């Protein structure tokens, strides 16, 4: 059975798309630690654990995540874009990219931001515009 993230990348479940390529897909985390919190996933494998990816997919995923992070940094005022891999909840490899003002912003125990659908769409469009620039 396909994972929820495979369905998202296929457009079968809605998401706030930030960027995509043939092999990778980036979209906003629905329970963000900060505005612009983005998830980056591979399309062609559902491997649960990032370090089980083959080297080519791992390198492609991280290179794609770098491009997305550069776009996030341009679109969202922040000091750094933090990177995290947890996978405690969804068993489909994903990289979290989180705009940071301080170290504590990357604590996954923090209260998540509540955003309206309009705000999610606005943020996704702003990052997408920088990615496609
Ligand atoms: P983890 O597997 O521990 O890295 O956490 C999974 C992350 O995916 C969490 O931050 C969730 O908020 C996020 N998430 C789960 N379902 C969705 C969804 N349908 N759209 C966007 N983000 C999601």
mmCIF file of C-alpha atoms and ligand atoms in Angstrom:
data_model
loop_
_atom_site.group_PDB
_atom_site.id
_atom_site.type_symbol
_atom_site.label_atom_id
_atom_site.label_comp_id
_atom_site.label_asym_id
_atom_site.label_seq_id
_atom_site.Cartn_x
_atom_site.Cartn_y
_atom_site.Cartn_z
ATOM 1 C CA UNK A 1 0.000 0.000 0.000
ATOM 2 C CA UNK A 2 1.277 3.453 -0.918
ATOM 3 C CA UNK A 3 2.394 5.742 1.905
ATOM 4 C CA UNK A 4 0.601 9.021 2.565
ATOM 5 C CA UNK A 5 3.647 10.850 1.184
ATOM 6 C CA UNK A 6 3.585 8.830 -2.070
ATOM 7 C CA UNK A 7 -0.074 9.840 -2.416
ATOM 8 C CA UNK A 8 0.845 13.468 -1.751
ATOM 9 C CA UNK A 9 3.602 13.446 -4.386
ATOM 10 C CA UNK A 10 1.158 11.863 -6.853
ATOM 11 C CA UNK A 11 -1.425 14.588 -6.146
ATOM 12 C CA UNK A 12 -3.911 12.053 -4.747
ATOM 13 C CA UNK A 13 -3.827 13.804 -1.354
ATOM 14 C CA UNK A 14 -3.631 17.614 -1.332
ATOM 15 C CA UNK A 15 -0.519 19.413 -0.153
ATOM 16 C CA UNK A 16 0.981 22.879 -0.255
ATOM 17 C CA UNK A 17 3.569 22.229 -2.964
ATOM 18 C CA UNK A 18 6.826 24.117 -2.763
ATOM 19 C CA UNK A 19 8.925 22.419 -5.446
ATOM 20 C CA UNK A 20 9.116 19.264 -7.498
ATOM 21 C CA UNK A 21 11.251 17.358 -9.967
ATOM 22 C CA UNK A 22 10.848 13.994 -11.634
ATOM 23 C CA UNK A 23 12.461 12.305 -8.626
ATOM 24 C CA UNK A 24 11.694 14.551 -5.637
ATOM 25 C CA UNK A 25 8.833 16.552 -4.119
ATOM 26 C CA UNK A 26 8.757 19.304 -1.486
ATOM 27 C CA UNK A 27 5.695 20.518 0.419
ATOM 28 C CA UNK A 28 4.813 22.381 3.604
ATOM 29 C CA UNK A 29 4.581 20.437 6.843
ATOM 30 C CA UNK A 30 0.971 20.657 7.975
ATOM 31 C CA UNK A 31 2.041 21.010 11.655
ATOM 32 C CA UNK A 32 4.904 23.476 11.226
ATOM 33 C CA UNK A 33 7.482 24.424 13.818
ATOM 34 C CA UNK A 34 7.798 27.720 11.929
ATOM 35 C CA UNK A 35 6.316 29.355 8.849
ATOM 36 C CA UNK A 36 8.032 27.747 5.860
ATOM 37 C CA UNK A 37 8.673 24.367 7.548
ATOM 38 C CA UNK A 38 9.008 22.094 4.528
ATOM 39 C CA UNK A 39 9.329 18.348 3.914
ATOM 40 C CA UNK A 40 11.386 16.952 1.025
ATOM 41 C CA UNK A 41 10.750 13.403 -0.153
ATOM 42 C CA UNK A 42 11.872 11.000 -2.872
ATOM 43 C CA UNK A 43 9.116 9.970 -5.284
ATOM 44 C CA UNK A 44 10.519 6.678 -6.503
ATOM 45 C CA UNK A 45 11.205 4.913 -3.233
ATOM 46 C CA UNK A 46 9.184 4.591 -0.066
ATOM 47 C CA UNK A 47 12.205 3.510 1.967
ATOM 48 C CA UNK A 48 11.374 4.373 5.546
ATOM 49 C CA UNK A 49 14.895 5.169 6.743
ATOM 50 C CA UNK A 50 17.022 7.756 4.936
ATOM 51 C CA UNK A 51 20.212 5.778 5.441
ATOM 52 C CA UNK A 52 18.678 2.800 3.634
ATOM 53 C CA UNK A 53 18.527 4.845 0.398
ATOM 54 C CA UNK A 54 20.948 3.929 -2.365
ATOM 55 C CA UNK A 55 23.778 6.437 -2.742
ATOM 56 C CA UNK A 56 22.376 8.017 -5.909
ATOM 57 C CA UNK A 57 18.945 8.665 -4.396
ATOM 58 C CA UNK A 58 20.476 9.926 -1.148
ATOM 59 C CA UNK A 59 22.742 12.349 -3.027
ATOM 60 C CA UNK A 60 19.879 13.489 -5.276
ATOM 61 C CA UNK A 61 17.558 14.022 -2.322
ATOM 62 C CA UNK A 62 20.061 16.101 -0.367
ATOM 63 C CA UNK A 63 20.993 18.156 -3.453
ATOM 64 C CA UNK A 64 17.297 18.835 -4.104
ATOM 65 C CA UNK A 65 16.760 19.728 -0.424
ATOM 66 C CA UNK A 66 19.644 22.197 -0.692
ATOM 67 C CA UNK A 67 17.920 24.007 -3.585
ATOM 68 C CA UNK A 68 14.680 24.100 -1.621
ATOM 69 C CA UNK A 69 16.503 25.430 1.464
ATOM 70 C CA UNK A 70 18.047 28.233 -0.611
ATOM 71 C CA UNK A 71 14.553 29.177 -1.820
ATOM 72 C CA UNK A 72 13.160 29.061 1.748
ATOM 73 C CA UNK A 73 15.961 31.325 3.000
ATOM 74 C CA UNK A 74 15.076 33.892 0.308
ATOM 75 C CA UNK A 75 11.328 33.722 0.922
ATOM 76 C CA UNK A 76 11.139 33.492 4.723
ATOM 77 C CA UNK A 77 13.007 35.894 7.016
ATOM 78 C CA UNK A 78 15.278 33.650 9.116
ATOM 79 C CA UNK A 79 18.867 33.304 10.274
ATOM 80 C CA UNK A 80 19.334 29.779 8.968
ATOM 81 C CA UNK A 81 17.344 26.938 7.507
ATOM 82 C CA UNK A 82 17.739 23.993 9.868
ATOM 83 C CA UNK A 83 17.786 20.387 8.642
ATOM 84 C CA UNK A 84 16.397 17.396 10.512
ATOM 85 C CA UNK A 85 15.497 13.798 9.816
ATOM 86 C CA UNK A 86 13.211 12.040 12.286
ATOM 87 C CA UNK A 87 10.776 9.664 10.649
ATOM 88 C CA UNK A 88 9.042 8.863 13.940
ATOM 89 C CA UNK A 89 5.601 9.271 12.418
ATOM 90 C CA UNK A 90 5.557 8.740 8.652
ATOM 91 C CA UNK A 91 7.450 5.709 7.273
ATOM 92 C CA UNK A 92 8.589 7.341 4.019
ATOM 93 C CA UNK A 93 11.974 9.074 3.988
ATOM 94 C CA UNK A 94 11.669 12.833 4.399
ATOM 95 C CA UNK A 95 13.963 15.724 5.260
ATOM 96 C CA UNK A 96 12.577 18.535 7.422
ATOM 97 C CA UNK A 97 13.733 22.058 6.464
ATOM 98 C CA UNK A 98 12.861 24.561 9.191
ATOM 99 C CA UNK A 99 13.473 28.331 9.088
ATOM 100 C CA UNK A 100 15.283 29.223 12.326
ATOM 101 C CA UNK A 101 15.625 32.376 14.371
ATOM 102 C CA UNK A 102 17.352 30.533 17.202
ATOM 103 C CA UNK A 103 18.509 27.052 18.210
ATOM 104 C CA UNK A 104 15.312 26.330 20.127
ATOM 105 C CA UNK A 105 13.208 26.604 16.960
ATOM 106 C CA UNK A 106 14.338 23.119 15.912
ATOM 107 C CA UNK A 107 12.869 21.428 18.968
ATOM 108 C CA UNK A 108 10.140 19.085 17.719
ATOM 109 C CA UNK A 109 8.501 19.177 21.148
ATOM 110 C CA UNK A 110 7.662 22.873 20.604
ATOM 111 C CA UNK A 111 4.060 23.864 20.093
ATOM 112 C CA UNK A 112 3.253 23.763 16.365
ATOM 113 C CA UNK A 113 2.096 26.873 14.512
ATOM 114 C CA UNK A 114 -1.572 27.186 13.610
ATOM 115 C CA UNK A 115 -1.900 28.665 10.126
ATOM 116 C CA UNK A 116 -4.906 29.294 7.928
ATOM 117 C CA UNK A 117 -5.146 27.556 4.550
ATOM 118 C CA UNK A 118 -4.652 30.981 2.961
ATOM 119 C CA UNK A 119 -1.406 31.543 4.882
ATOM 120 C CA UNK A 120 -0.105 28.056 3.979
ATOM 121 C CA UNK A 121 -0.866 28.771 0.313
ATOM 122 C CA UNK A 122 0.827 32.168 0.504
ATOM 123 C CA UNK A 123 3.989 30.726 2.065
ATOM 124 C CA UNK A 124 4.152 27.860 -0.437
ATOM 125 C CA UNK A 125 3.737 30.278 -3.337
ATOM 126 C CA UNK A 126 6.491 32.555 -1.993
ATOM 127 C CA UNK A 127 8.978 29.677 -1.664
ATOM 128 C CA UNK A 128 7.950 28.213 -5.031
ATOM 129 C CA UNK A 129 8.529 31.578 -6.708
ATOM 130 C CA UNK A 130 12.087 31.702 -5.345
ATOM 131 C CA UNK A 131 12.707 28.066 -6.282
ATOM 132 C CA UNK A 132 11.587 28.647 -9.845
ATOM 133 C CA UNK A 133 13.404 31.988 -10.177
HETATM 134 P P1 LIG B 1 8.284 12.440 11.364
HETATM 135 O O1 LIG B 1 7.895 11.146 10.655
HETATM 136 O O2 LIG B 1 8.534 12.209 12.837
HETATM 137 O O3 LIG B 1 9.437 13.127 10.700
HETATM 138 O O4 LIG B 1 7.040 13.417 11.294
HETATM 139 C C1 LIG B 1 6.237 13.475 10.136
HETATM 140 C C2 LIG B 1 5.917 14.911 9.803
HETATM 141 O O5 LIG B 1 5.023 14.891 8.693
HETATM 142 C C3 LIG B 1 5.239 15.702 10.922
HETATM 143 O O6 LIG B 1 5.935 16.912 11.133
HETATM 144 C C4 LIG B 1 3.823 15.944 10.391
HETATM 145 O O7 LIG B 1 3.295 17.203 10.770
HETATM 146 C C5 LIG B 1 4.024 15.860 8.878
HETATM 147 N N1 LIG B 1 2.841 15.422 8.137
HETATM 148 C C6 LIG B 1 2.104 14.320 8.365
HETATM 149 N N2 LIG B 1 1.096 14.225 7.482
HETATM 150 C C7 LIG B 1 1.200 15.316 6.677
HETATM 151 C C8 LIG B 1 0.452 15.811 5.569
HETATM 152 N N3 LIG B 1 -0.617 15.161 5.101
HETATM 153 N N4 LIG B 1 0.850 16.964 4.988
HETATM 154 C C9 LIG B 1 1.930 17.642 5.448
HETATM 155 N N5 LIG B 1 2.683 17.216 6.481
HETATM 156 C C10 LIG B 1 2.319 16.089 7.103
#
